[in-house]
Coordinates of C-alpha atoms in Angstrom, one line a residue:
S217 CA 10.1 -8.9 -12.4
R218 CA 12.1 -5.5 -12.2
Y219 CA 10.6 -4.7 -8.8
R220 CA 9.6 -7.1 -5.9
P221 CA 6.0 -6.9 -4.5
S222 CA 6.1 -5.1 -1.1
A223 CA 5.2 -8.1 0.9
E224 CA 8.0 -10.2 -0.8
A225 CA 10.6 -7.4 -0.2
L226 CA 9.5 -7.2 3.5
C227 CA 9.9 -10.9 4.1
R228 CA 13.3 -11.0 2.2
R229 CA 14.6 -8.3 4.6
I230 CA 13.6 -10.4 7.6
L231 CA 15.2 -13.6 6.3
K232 CA 18.4 -11.7 5.4
G233 CA 18.4 -10.4 9.1
S234 CA 18.1 -6.8 7.9
P235 CA 16.2 -4.4 10.1
L236 CA 12.7 -3.4 9.0
Y237 CA 12.2 0.4 8.2
Q238 CA 10.4 2.3 11.2
I239 CA 8.5 5.0 9.5
D240 CA 5.5 5.7 11.5
T241 CA 2.6 3.9 13.3
L242 CA 0.6 3.7 10.3
V243 CA 3.2 2.5 7.8
D244 CA 4.5 0.0 10.4
L245 CA 1.1 -1.4 10.9
I246 CA 0.5 -1.9 7.2
N247 CA 4.0 -3.4 6.9
V248 CA 2.8 -5.9 9.8
V249 CA -0.3 -7.0 7.9
S250 CA 1.7 -7.4 4.8
I251 CA 4.2 -9.6 6.4
A252 CA 1.6 -11.7 8.3
S253 CA -0.8 -12.1 5.1
G254 CA 1.7 -12.1 2.2
Y255 CA -0.4 -9.5 0.5
S256 CA 1.1 -6.2 -0.8
I257 CA -0.7 -3.5 0.8
G258 CA -1.0 0.2 -0.3
G259 CA -1.3 2.9 2.3
F260 CA -2.5 6.3 1.3
D261 CA -3.4 9.6 2.8
A262 CA -7.1 9.9 1.7
D263 CA -6.9 13.5 1.8
K264 CA -4.2 13.8 -0.9
I265 CA -6.1 11.6 -3.4
E266 CA -7.8 13.7 -6.1
G267 CA -11.3 13.2 -7.6
D268 CA -13.8 10.8 -6.0
T269 CA -12.8 7.6 -7.8
L270 CA -9.8 5.4 -8.1
T271 CA -9.2 3.1 -11.0
L272 CA -7.0 0.0 -11.5
G273 CA -5.4 -0.3 -14.8
I274 CA -1.9 -1.2 -16.4
G275 CA 1.0 1.2 -16.2
R276 CA 1.8 2.9 -19.5
A277 CA 5.2 3.4 -21.3
G278 CA 6.8 6.8 -20.0
E279 CA 3.9 7.2 -17.4
P280 CA 5.4 9.4 -14.5
Y281 CA 5.4 7.8 -11.3
E282 CA 7.5 8.6 -8.2
G283 CA 7.7 5.8 -5.7
I284 CA 8.4 6.7 -2.1
G285 CA 12.0 7.1 -1.5
R286 CA 12.9 5.4 -4.7
G287 CA 12.6 8.2 -7.2
E288 CA 11.1 7.7 -10.8
L289 CA 10.0 4.1 -11.5
N290 CA 9.1 2.6 -14.6
I291 CA 5.6 1.2 -14.1
E292 CA 5.1 0.1 -17.7
G293 CA 3.0 -3.4 -17.8
M294 CA 2.4 -3.2 -13.8
P295 CA -0.9 -2.9 -12.2
V296 CA -1.3 0.7 -10.9
Y297 CA -4.2 2.4 -9.1
R298 CA -4.9 5.8 -10.4
D299 CA -6.9 9.0 -9.0
A300 CA -7.8 12.0 -11.2
R301 CA -4.1 13.1 -11.3
G302 CA -2.4 9.8 -12.0
G303 CA -0.9 6.8 -10.4
I304 CA -0.9 6.6 -6.6
G305 CA 0.1 2.8 -6.1
T306 CA 1.6 -0.2 -7.6
P307 CA 2.2 -3.6 -5.8
T308 CA 5.8 -2.6 -5.3
S309 CA 5.5 1.0 -4.2
D310 CA 3.2 3.7 -3.2
N311 CA 3.5 7.1 -4.8
E312 CA 5.3 10.1 -3.1
R313 CA 2.3 12.3 -3.8
T314 CA -0.1 10.4 -1.6
K315 CA 2.1 9.0 1.0
L316 CA 1.2 8.9 4.7
T317 CA 2.7 11.4 7.0
L318 CA 2.6 12.3 10.7
Q319 CA -0.1 14.6 9.8
T320 CA -2.4 11.9 8.1
T321 CA -5.8 11.7 9.6
R322 CA -7.7 9.8 6.9
L323 CA -6.1 6.4 5.7
L324 CA -7.0 4.4 2.6
T325 CA -5.4 1.2 2.4
I326 CA -5.7 -1.3 -0.5
I327 CA -4.9 -4.9 0.0
N328 CA -3.9 -6.4 -3.3
G329 CA -5.5 -9.8 -3.6
Y330 CA -4.8 -10.4 -7.3
S331 CA -4.8 -14.2 -6.7
G332 CA -8.2 -14.3 -5.0
E333 CA -10.0 -13.9 -1.8
D334 CA -8.1 -16.6 0.3
G335 CA -7.1 -14.7 3.5
L336 CA -8.1 -11.4 2.1
R337 CA -11.0 -10.7 4.7
E338 CA -8.8 -12.0 7.4
A339 CA -6.2 -9.4 6.4
G340 CA -8.7 -6.8 6.5
D341 CA -10.0 -7.6 9.7
Y342 CA -6.4 -7.9 11.1
M343 CA -5.7 -4.3 9.7
Q344 CA -8.7 -3.0 11.5
E345 CA -7.9 -4.6 14.7
L346 CA -4.4 -3.1 14.7
L347 CA -5.7 0.2 13.8
R348 CA -8.1 0.2 16.7
R349 CA -5.5 -1.0 19.0
Y350 CA -2.3 1.1 18.2
A351 CA -3.7 4.1 16.1
G352 CA -6.7 5.3 18.0
S353 CA -9.0 4.5 15.2
D354 CA -12.4 3.2 15.1
G355 CA -11.2 0.8 12.4
G356 CA -12.9 2.4 9.6
Q357 CA -14.9 0.7 6.9
A358 CA -13.8 -2.2 4.8
F359 CA -15.0 -2.7 1.2
Y360 CA -14.1 -6.0 -1.0
F361 CA -14.1 -5.9 -4.7

């Protein structure tokens, strides 16, 4: 594939001895769960999501998508989560428009369990535990689809 899933990219950095990016507490916690579980996890500022639904589809040819710190990405043929305005996340990169910042107060995480549910709930529980412990959160709500 032209882009590595985020969990794989993080693990490869560790194996190469490269430092992990330190962004902010929320992003760092998401990366910890991604590394521990092997799942790609999207983290989004819920207040920046437009509309009241998200859909999962396949990226289209020429579909605009700006990956965080990566610029325009070709997401043709890739799974993509969309809000009313467009793509917000793929297994390889979240979108610049809905990225987490130090001002984020409402977090949406999506744990991409495309291969089934094995370990998915444990990853969700771990995410909630870390959010309570390190981010002053009540852990939020978890939904499984």
